[in-house]
Amino acid sequence: MATQFPGAAAVRQTGRLYALALDVVRLSFRRPFQFRELVQQFWFIASVSILPTALVSVPFGAVIALHIGSLTTQIGAQSFTGAASVLAIIQQASPIVTALLIAGAGGSAMCADLGSRTIREEIDAMEVLGVSPIQRLIVPRVLAAMGVSVFLNGMVSVVGVLGGYFFNVIMQGGTPGAYLASFSALAQLPDLWISEIKALIFGFVAAVVASYRGLNPRGGPKGVGDAVNQSVVITFLLLFVLNLVLTTVYLQLVPPKGS
């Protein structure tokens, strides 16, 4: 009897995850498009993610502004506090916060819903009837998660920047004019584009991972709970790796302003 190497199961699972992602991309352009399901999922994901995201973005922006303000004061570069804090919030903190909340709130609910459908054999019934569960259920959820991620990323950027401005100017005695002038001097439009691109990709990854784990639970109702936990952990790991890759590529392709 042939023995499999220890990582065979992980490689197999990874291949199935990539296959699901490719099927989602392919079926996104095939009719009929489930517009009603898309709207319902968009509203559902937004309703469970907006408030936690807004509450998290305020302390996130405050912590970044306080640390950078303290550091720039120590090295005598207070005039660059606004640029450093705002760029850190827009490029890094905003898409990461958005993705974590989408995965933790929307993705977990998505995984639990699909997992309960799977153990009730609703997915098998759809396949028997000739209905593609990926096109009917997964594609609207993935597109909804991507759309919500883009909008939430903009909200987090605005709230985080306002929070950072408040804590830097009010609590650390910074100058409002210097805060805004340094930002306009060093920031550029691609900084906003990379933030939105990150949010779009992160939303896609979070929804695909949640959908994959929801379609493949093990062990009945307990397996659904395990699948939800696994989807959140796997999404977090993938998001940090993707963030590193995207940030590295961006810094290599887009030169800093004024260089």
Rosetta silent file (secondary structure, phi, psi, omega in degrees, C-alpha in Angstrom):
SEQUENCE: MATQFPGAAAVRQTGRLYALALDVVRLSFRRPFQFRELVQQFWFIASVSILPTALVSVPFGAVIALHIGSLTTQIGAQSFTGAASVLAIIQQASPIVTALLIAGAGGSAMCADLGSRTIREEIDAMEVLGVSPIQRLIVPRVLAAMGVSVFLNGMVSVVGVLGGYFFNVIMQGGTPGAYLASFSALAQLPDLWISEIKALIFGFVAAVVASYRGLNPRGGPKGVGDAVNQSVVITFLLLFVLNLVLTTVYLQLVPPKGS
SCORE:     score description
SCORE:     0.000 S_00000001
   1 L     0.000  127.004 -176.818    0.000    0.000    0.000 S_00000001
   2 L   -72.555  139.505  178.138    1.474    3.313   -1.069 S_00000001
   3 L   -99.724  143.131  178.617    2.066    5.853    1.673 S_00000001
   4 L   -95.350  147.747  177.376    1.340    9.529    1.226 S_00000001
   5 L   -71.502  155.824 -170.644    3.710   12.213    2.365 S_00000001
   6 L   -57.798  -29.346 -176.505    2.536   14.172    5.436 S_00000001
   7 L   -91.982   11.338 -177.207    1.598   17.313    3.515 S_00000001
   8 H   -62.696  -42.120 -179.436   -0.579   15.555    0.925 S_00000001
   9 H   -64.198  -40.690  179.755   -3.828   16.525    2.650 S_00000001
  10 H   -65.996  -40.783  178.317   -2.771   20.161    2.936 S_00000001
  11 H   -64.351  -40.662  179.033   -1.763   20.283   -0.725 S_00000001
  12 H   -63.687  -44.165  179.022   -5.071   18.703   -1.717 S_00000001
  13 H   -64.040  -39.778  178.774   -7.062   21.189    0.345 S_00000001
  14 H   -64.104  -41.799  177.623   -5.078   24.085   -1.105 S_00000001
  15 H   -62.133  -41.087  178.452   -5.749   22.879   -4.643 S_00000001
  16 H   -66.273  -35.678  177.561   -9.481   22.624   -3.969 S_00000001
  17 H   -65.199  -44.218  176.961   -9.474   26.126   -2.518 S_00000001
  18 H   -64.346  -37.505  178.606   -7.789   27.520   -5.627 S_00000001
  19 H   -63.803  -40.103  177.071  -10.213   25.571   -7.822 S_00000001
  20 H   -63.870  -41.786  178.980  -13.150   27.139   -5.986 S_00000001
  21 H   -61.538  -42.258  178.123  -11.640   30.597   -6.433 S_00000001
  22 H   -65.955  -38.726  177.401  -11.240   30.012  -10.183 S_00000001
  23 H   -63.812  -38.477  178.327  -14.817   28.716  -10.435 S_00000001
  24 H   -62.707  -44.610  178.967  -16.078   31.844   -8.681 S_00000001
  25 H   -63.424  -42.520 -177.441  -14.217   34.075  -11.148 S_00000001
  26 H   -68.336  -42.538 -176.528  -15.450   32.059  -14.133 S_00000001
  27 H   -80.392   -9.512  178.029  -19.087   31.881  -13.019 S_00000001
  28 L   -66.048  -22.660 -177.261  -19.239   35.566  -12.101 S_00000001
  29 L  -106.658   14.325 -178.372  -19.710   36.373  -15.793 S_00000001
  30 L  -108.211  138.963  176.083  -22.241   33.658  -16.560 S_00000001
  31 L   -83.035  154.969   -2.598  -26.000   34.115  -16.685 S_00000001
  32 L   -80.645  143.369  179.039  -28.316   34.082  -14.846 S_00000001
  33 L   -89.593  131.515 -175.652  -26.832   36.527  -12.388 S_00000001
  34 L   -85.530   77.613 -175.157  -28.297   36.338   -8.875 S_00000001
  35 H   -69.004  -40.396 -179.566  -28.825   40.080   -8.348 S_00000001
  36 H   -63.547  -42.515  177.591  -31.343   39.716   -5.519 S_00000001
  37 H   -63.412  -36.873  178.548  -29.047   37.375   -3.611 S_00000001
  38 H   -62.588  -45.903 -179.729  -26.191   39.835   -4.140 S_00000001
  39 H   -64.101  -43.277  179.460  -28.189   42.719   -2.658 S_00000001
  40 H   -62.660  -43.936 -179.840  -29.323   40.636    0.302 S_00000001
  41 H   -69.891  -35.773  176.672  -25.804   39.431    1.066 S_00000001
  42 H   -60.705  -46.690 -179.870  -24.366   42.922    0.615 S_00000001
  43 H   -66.409  -39.445 -179.006  -26.815   44.316    3.144 S_00000001
  44 H   -65.125  -48.568 -179.183  -26.261   41.422    5.545 S_00000001
  45 H   -64.025  -40.355  178.733  -22.459   41.648    5.498 S_00000001
  46 H   -64.947  -39.904 -176.712  -22.576   45.432    5.821 S_00000001
  47 H   -66.362  -32.662 -179.187  -25.031   45.284    8.727 S_00000001
  48 H   -90.979   -6.141 -174.170  -22.833   42.939   10.772 S_00000001
  49 H  -115.337  -24.456 -172.253  -19.557   44.689    9.886 S_00000001
  50 H   -63.443  -52.951 -176.289  -20.127   48.457    9.866 S_00000001
  51 H   -64.020  -48.642  176.881  -20.388   49.095   13.606 S_00000001
  52 H   -59.770  -37.975 -179.888  -17.477   46.840   14.692 S_00000001
  53 H   -65.303  -42.905  178.817  -15.298   48.295   11.930 S_00000001
  54 H   -64.002  -39.841 -179.228  -16.072   51.878   12.944 S_00000001
  55 H   -69.374  -33.047 -179.596  -15.387   51.120   16.604 S_00000001
  56 H   -77.916  -33.895 -174.625  -12.069   49.435   15.817 S_00000001
  57 H   -66.436  -30.486 -179.024  -10.860   52.104   13.379 S_00000001
  58 H   -65.610  -55.395  177.939  -10.877   54.895   16.002 S_00000001
  59 H   -65.304  -29.304  177.468   -8.379   53.309   18.440 S_00000001
  60 H   -62.235  -49.524  178.292   -6.354   51.974   15.508 S_00000001
  61 H   -65.116  -35.241  179.839   -5.853   55.464   14.122 S_00000001
  62 H   -67.132  -44.064 -179.586   -5.246   56.863   17.593 S_00000001
  63 H   -62.428  -44.376  179.557   -2.542   54.329   18.447 S_00000001
  64 H   -62.773  -44.078 -179.302   -0.730   54.928   15.154 S_00000001
  65 H   -65.109  -40.706 -179.296   -0.914   58.709   15.577 S_00000001
  66 H   -66.687  -43.433 -179.413    0.288   58.604   19.197 S_00000001
  67 H   -67.178  -46.352 -179.229    3.237   56.313   18.444 S_00000001
  68 H   -67.427  -38.556  177.619    4.328   58.193   15.333 S_00000001
  69 H   -62.474  -40.689  177.755    3.837   61.549   17.054 S_00000001
  70 H   -66.354  -40.625 -179.437    5.994   60.441   19.964 S_00000001
  71 H   -67.015  -45.507 -179.502    8.679   59.085   17.627 S_00000001
  72 H   -65.674  -30.210  176.135    8.806   62.181   15.415 S_00000001
  73 H   -67.536  -38.180 -179.405    9.062   64.364   18.515 S_00000001
  74 H   -66.838  -35.743 -176.704   12.069   62.397   19.722 S_00000001
  75 H   -98.377    4.029  176.858   13.926   62.755   16.418 S_00000001
  76 L    74.732   32.168 -179.346   12.845   66.345   15.791 S_00000001
  77 L  -123.799   47.160 -177.221   10.631   65.668   12.780 S_00000001
  78 H   -62.149  -25.956 -176.976    7.264   66.852   14.095 S_00000001
  79 H   -69.026  -16.376  179.932    6.410   68.395   10.729 S_00000001
  80 H  -101.885   10.534 -178.851    6.162   64.935    9.154 S_00000001
  81 H   -62.671  -43.540 -177.915    3.788   63.478   11.740 S_00000001
  82 H   -62.927  -46.135 -178.763    0.701   63.991    9.566 S_00000001
  83 H   -63.982  -45.095 -177.163    2.182   62.345    6.482 S_00000001
  84 H   -65.152  -46.077 -177.195    3.558   59.343    8.362 S_00000001
  85 H   -69.701  -42.790 -178.187    0.410   58.636   10.360 S_00000001
  86 H   -67.190  -43.251  179.192   -2.046   59.195    7.510 S_00000001
  87 H   -65.457  -37.169  177.103   -0.054   57.086    5.039 S_00000001
  88 H   -64.682  -39.117  179.464    0.283   54.296    7.617 S_00000001
  89 H   -68.072  -47.618 -174.407   -3.463   54.339    8.207 S_00000001
  90 H   -70.821  -46.269 -174.831   -4.451   54.448    4.536 S_00000001
  91 H   -76.901  -37.236 -170.977   -1.889   51.998    3.136 S_00000001
  92 H  -114.892  -56.890 -171.011   -1.693   49.430    5.946 S_00000001
  93 H   -66.923  -43.264 -174.212   -4.141   49.789    8.822 S_00000001
  94 H   -62.325  -53.725  178.986   -7.310   50.497    6.869 S_00000001
  95 H   -65.320  -32.989  179.602   -7.344   47.467    4.535 S_00000001
  96 H   -67.263  -47.175  178.496   -6.112   45.164    7.312 S_00000001
  97 H   -59.944  -44.534  179.633   -8.824   46.285    9.748 S_00000001
  98 H   -60.503  -46.170 -177.940  -11.455   45.988    7.044 S_00000001
  99 H   -65.683  -41.171 -179.839  -10.350   42.500    6.053 S_00000001
 100 H   -63.921  -39.581  179.230  -10.173   41.238    9.635 S_00000001
 101 H   -72.712  -36.755  176.499  -13.688   42.468   10.380 S_00000001
 102 H   -63.435  -43.006  179.653  -15.054   41.104    7.106 S_00000001
 103 H   -70.162  -41.613 -175.752  -13.501   37.711    7.871 S_00000001
 104 H   -75.372  -37.524 -177.753  -14.424   37.719   11.540 S_00000001
 105 H   -97.540  -62.412 -177.938  -17.994   39.008   11.271 S_00000001
 106 H   -70.670  -43.193 -177.872  -19.240   38.508    7.713 S_00000001
 107 H   -65.546  -39.806  179.074  -17.062   35.527    6.790 S_00000001
 108 H   -66.161  -40.129  176.927  -17.921   33.530    9.893 S_00000001
 109 H   -66.018  -38.781  177.648  -21.639   34.088    9.351 S_00000001
 110 H   -62.705  -44.776 -179.769  -21.237   33.120    5.691 S_00000001
 111 H   -64.610  -41.779  179.754  -19.367   29.942    6.606 S_00000001
 112 H   -65.077  -39.415  179.554  -21.957   28.971    9.230 S_00000001
 113 H   -64.882  -48.392  179.875  -24.834   29.505    6.772 S_00000001
 114 H   -67.451  -36.007  178.182  -23.229   27.417    4.024 S_00000001
 115 H   -64.859  -40.392  177.568  -22.137   24.769    6.509 S_00000001
 116 H   -66.806  -36.059  176.265  -25.674   24.357    7.842 S_00000001
 117 H   -65.308  -37.019 -177.904  -26.967   24.073    4.276 S_00000001
 118 H   -68.393  -46.020 -177.984  -24.359   21.419    3.544 S_00000001
 119 H   -71.279  -20.588  173.372  -25.137   19.184    6.529 S_00000001
 120 L   -85.829    2.439  177.284  -28.864   19.466    5.697 S_00000001
 121 L    65.857   24.111  175.896  -27.921   18.215    2.213 S_00000001
 122 H   -69.966  -36.287  179.681  -29.349   21.296    0.521 S_00000001
 123 H   -64.941  -42.467  177.940  -26.163   21.673   -1.548 S_00000001
 124 H   -63.829  -38.467  179.156  -26.443   18.068   -2.760 S_00000001
 125 H   -64.487  -38.577  177.669  -30.105   18.640   -3.632 S_00000001
 126 H   -64.037  -40.919  179.240  -29.189   21.687   -5.731 S_00000001
 127 H   -66.071  -37.506  177.610  -26.588   19.683   -7.631 S_00000001
 128 H   -63.952  -36.771  179.597  -29.117   16.884   -8.272 S_00000001
 129 L   -79.398   -0.820  179.210  -31.537   19.463   -9.694 S_00000001
 130 L    83.311   15.282  178.433  -28.835   20.790  -12.003 S_00000001
 131 L   -98.653  127.927  179.700  -28.375   24.083  -10.133 S_00000001
 132 L   -76.730  114.723  178.730  -24.801   25.157   -9.562 S_00000001
 133 H   -65.424  -27.423  178.728  -24.390   25.997   -5.855 S_00000001
 134 H   -67.712  -46.688 -179.968  -21.303   28.040   -6.672 S_00000001
 135 H   -69.839  -36.417 -175.116  -23.166   30.260   -9.137 S_00000001
 136 H   -80.385  -36.587 -172.807  -26.322   30.417   -7.027 S_00000001
 137 H  -114.873  -42.548 -170.802  -24.835   30.876   -3.555 S_00000001
 138 H   -78.851  -46.186 -176.475  -21.090   31.482   -3.597 S_00000001
 139 H   -57.969  -48.176  178.414  -20.689   34.078   -6.368 S_00000001
 140 H   -61.224  -36.306 -179.621  -23.179   36.591   -4.856 S_00000001
 141 H   -69.020  -39.360  179.299  -21.554   36.229   -1.441 S_00000001
 142 H   -67.219  -45.351  179.318  -18.042   36.758   -2.785 S_00000001
 143 H   -64.534  -37.818  177.809  -19.041   39.813   -4.814 S_00000001
 144 H   -64.884  -43.102  178.634  -20.944   41.224   -1.854 S_00000001
 145 H   -63.135  -38.313  178.226  -17.944   40.762    0.441 S_00000001
 146 H   -65.787  -43.497  178.887  -15.694   42.503   -2.092 S_00000001
 147 H   -64.266  -44.551  179.103  -18.075   45.444   -2.424 S_00000001
 148 H   -63.914  -37.730  179.521  -18.516   45.841    1.321 S_00000001
 149 H   -61.491  -41.639 -179.832  -14.737   45.658    1.813 S_00000001
 150 H   -64.888  -45.234 -179.297  -14.160   48.554   -0.579 S_00000001
 151 H   -67.871  -42.341  178.807  -16.774   50.764    1.088 S_00000001
 152 H   -65.375  -33.381  177.912  -15.666   49.861    4.613 S_00000001
 153 H   -62.301  -41.658  176.046  -12.065   50.570    3.665 S_00000001
 154 H   -63.335  -40.612  178.980  -13.028   54.112    2.728 S_00000001
 155 H   -64.811  -43.523  179.874  -14.910   54.523    6.005 S_00000001
 156 H   -64.106  -38.644  178.950  -11.994   53.206    8.054 S_00000001
 157 H   -61.832  -45.945 -178.934   -9.596   55.534    6.243 S_00000001
 158 H   -65.960  -48.978 -178.330  -11.724   58.590    6.997 S_00000001
 159 H   -64.942  -41.842  179.646  -12.434   57.655   10.621 S_00000001
 160 H   -64.619  -41.225  179.187   -8.832   56.612   11.261 S_00000001
 161 H   -66.489  -42.314  178.101   -7.407   59.820    9.785 S_00000001
 162 H   -64.235  -40.458  176.856   -9.839   61.965   11.788 S_00000001
 163 H   -64.657  -42.671  177.116   -8.992   60.042   14.940 S_00000001
 164 H   -63.429  -39.938  177.451   -5.280   60.398   14.301 S_00000001
 165 H   -61.854  -44.854 -178.611   -5.700   64.142   13.641 S_00000001
 166 H   -62.546  -47.844 -176.110   -7.629   64.601   16.872 S_00000001
 167 H   -71.044  -33.068  179.451   -5.139   62.745   19.050 S_00000001
 168 H   -73.969  -44.530 -175.655   -2.103   64.347   17.438 S_00000001
 169 H   -78.730  -44.416 -174.668   -3.389   67.919   17.453 S_00000001
 170 H   -81.746  -47.051 -172.639   -5.424   67.911   20.666 S_00000001
 171 H   -88.112  -30.978 -178.688   -3.546   65.493   22.910 S_00000001
 172 L  -104.553    1.672  176.256    0.027   65.908   21.667 S_00000001
 173 L    71.875   27.391  178.966   -0.114   69.606   20.882 S_00000001
 174 L   -73.359  167.110  179.912    0.579   69.256   17.182 S_00000001
 175 L   -96.216  124.418 -179.125   -0.037   72.008   14.639 S_00000001
 176 H   -58.043  -41.517 -178.835   -3.083   71.484   12.396 S_00000001
 177 H   -64.232  -42.196  179.302   -1.467   73.237    9.451 S_00000001
 178 H   -67.503  -35.596  179.395    1.716   71.187    9.645 S_00000001
 179 H   -61.539  -47.176 -177.971   -0.299   67.983    9.984 S_00000001
 180 H   -75.850  -36.730 -177.694   -2.237   68.642    6.775 S_00000001
 181 H   -66.864  -40.716  179.848    0.650   70.210    4.849 S_00000001
 182 H   -66.363  -35.241  177.963    2.991   67.264    5.394 S_00000001
 183 H   -65.299  -47.629 -179.744    0.297   64.867    4.230 S_00000001
 184 H   -67.133  -23.719 -178.999   -0.376   66.800    1.025 S_00000001
 185 H   -79.521  -31.249 -174.318    3.355   67.100    0.395 S_00000001
 186 H  -109.640  -21.675 -178.083    4.174   63.380    0.626 S_00000001
 187 L   -81.258  155.703  177.516    0.926   61.565   -0.193 S_00000001
 188 L  -144.898  164.355 -174.756   -0.114   60.678   -3.724 S_00000001
 189 H   -60.401  -38.840  177.371   -3.140   59.172   -5.421 S_00000001
 190 H   -57.707  -22.949  176.600   -1.646   55.650   -5.830 S_00000001
 191 H   -63.005  -37.933  177.242   -1.558   55.408   -2.023 S_00000001
 192 H   -74.027  -37.323 -179.796   -5.350   55.433   -2.040 S_00000001
 193 H   -64.218  -42.704 -179.004   -5.547   53.065   -4.997 S_00000001
 194 H   -66.889  -31.325  176.621   -3.377   50.417   -3.353 S_00000001
 195 H   -65.047  -44.687  179.731   -5.527   50.647   -0.244 S_00000001
 196 H   -69.889  -36.500  177.520   -8.711   49.977   -2.234 S_00000001
 197 H   -64.574  -42.054  176.254   -7.044   47.216   -4.261 S_00000001
 198 H   -59.514  -46.365 -179.253   -5.935   45.536   -1.043 S_00000001
 199 H   -61.296  -40.806  179.443   -9.448   45.762    0.365 S_00000001
 200 H   -63.188  -46.867 -179.909  -10.918   44.286   -2.824 S_00000001
 201 H   -67.146  -41.797 -179.983   -8.484   41.343   -2.847 S_00000001
 202 H   -63.478  -39.668  177.355   -8.815   40.762    0.893 S_00000001
 203 H   -64.223  -39.287  176.626  -12.598   40.666    0.617 S_00000001
 204 H   -62.227  -47.254 -178.281  -12.352   38.115   -2.184 S_00000001
 205 H   -63.413  -45.308 -178.331   -9.976   35.904   -0.199 S_00000001
 206 H   -61.554  -42.381 -178.583  -12.057   36.100    2.985 S_00000001
 207 H   -70.454  -39.968 -179.623  -15.276   35.174    1.167 S_00000001
 208 H   -66.118  -43.601  179.647  -13.708   32.326   -0.829 S_00000001
 209 H   -64.669  -44.102  179.061  -12.101   30.770    2.257 S_00000001
 210 H   -62.666  -40.776  179.406  -15.328   31.085    4.258 S_00000001
 211 H   -66.727  -41.096 -179.571  -17.329   29.561    1.404 S_00000001
 212 H   -63.286  -46.180  179.638  -14.873   26.692    0.961 S_00000001
 213 H   -67.564  -33.058  177.830  -14.921   25.767    4.624 S_00000001
 214 H   -68.405  -31.487  178.142  -18.704   26.106    4.684 S_00000001
 215 H   -80.821  -11.425 -176.480  -19.047   23.687    1.784 S_00000001
 216 L  -131.144   57.073  175.041  -16.739   21.138    3.416 S_00000001
 217 L   -78.602  160.425  179.996  -17.679   20.697    7.092 S_00000001
 218 L  -131.634  132.629  172.614  -16.875   17.478    8.887 S_00000001
 219 L    86.873   30.253  174.715  -18.755   15.757   11.676 S_00000001
 220 L    73.776 -149.117 -177.276  -22.209   17.292   11.585 S_00000001
 221 H   -58.189  -38.445  177.298  -23.121   20.431   13.570 S_00000001
 222 H   -62.723  -35.432  177.500  -19.861   20.343   15.512 S_00000001
 223 H   -64.555  -30.325  177.475  -18.010   20.260   12.215 S_00000001
 224 H   -65.864  -44.380  177.202  -19.750   23.487   11.189 S_00000001
 225 H   -62.340  -40.995  176.940  -18.401   25.249   14.266 S_00000001
 226 H   -64.201  -38.387  179.398  -14.929   23.888   13.604 S_00000001
 227 H   -64.627  -38.438  177.886  -15.166   25.026    9.984 S_00000001
 228 H   -62.166  -46.546  178.676  -16.054   28.564   11.084 S_00000001
 229 H   -62.191  -42.452 -179.778  -13.015   28.720   13.374 S_00000001
 230 H   -64.942  -39.624 -179.155  -10.758   27.305   10.683 S_00000001
 231 H   -62.935  -40.937  179.949  -12.008   29.760    8.073 S_00000001
 232 H   -66.013  -44.903 -178.690  -11.226   32.754   10.292 S_00000001
 233 H   -65.169  -46.257 -179.749   -7.726   31.497   11.170 S_00000001
 234 H   -62.115  -41.505  179.606   -6.863   30.565    7.580 S_00000001
 235 H   -62.394  -43.956  179.717   -8.137   33.919    6.309 S_00000001
 236 H   -59.262  -44.833 -179.581   -6.049   35.844    8.835 S_00000001
 237 H   -63.143  -45.578 -179.580   -2.887   33.986    7.811 S_00000001
 238 H   -64.610  -37.436 -177.679   -3.517   34.493    4.093 S_00000001
 239 H   -65.737  -41.149  179.805   -4.320   38.181    4.549 S_00000001
 240 H   -68.203  -37.021  177.177   -1.065   38.979    6.313 S_00000001
 241 H   -67.039  -44.953  178.627    0.939   37.130    3.653 S_00000001
 242 H   -62.967  -38.447  178.796   -0.940   38.874    0.844 S_00000001
 243 H   -62.162  -40.586  177.039   -0.471   42.236    2.540 S_00000001
 244 H   -62.575  -45.018 -178.635    3.287   41.659    2.622 S_00000001
 245 H   -64.946  -47.735 -177.779    3.362   40.697   -1.056 S_00000001
 246 H   -65.217  -40.107  178.865    1.171   43.596   -2.219 S_00000001
 247 H   -64.804  -41.217  179.143    3.068   46.148   -0.147 S_00000001
 248 H   -63.580  -45.050  179.270    6.405   44.925   -1.490 S_00000001
 249 H   -63.931  -41.624 -179.416    5.204   45.056   -5.103 S_00000001
 250 H   -63.003  -45.504 -178.983    3.698   48.522   -4.604 S_00000001
 251 H   -66.771  -25.166  177.542    6.861   49.976   -3.098 S_00000001
 252 H   -80.745  -33.048 -175.210    8.880   48.559   -5.978 S_00000001
 253 H   -90.449  -33.675 -175.073    6.586   49.826   -8.746 S_00000001
 254 L  -108.629  112.078 -179.315    5.478   53.200   -7.373 S_00000001
 255 L   -71.460  148.343  176.401    8.318   55.586   -6.409 S_00000001
 256 L   -60.751  152.316 -178.240    7.770   57.813   -3.352 S_00000001
 257 L   -68.350  131.200  179.256    6.573   61.315   -4.044 S_00000001
 258 L    90.817   -3.654 -179.469    9.412   63.749   -4.513 S_00000001
 259 L   -80.997    0.000    0.000   12.041   61.065   -5.171 S_00000001
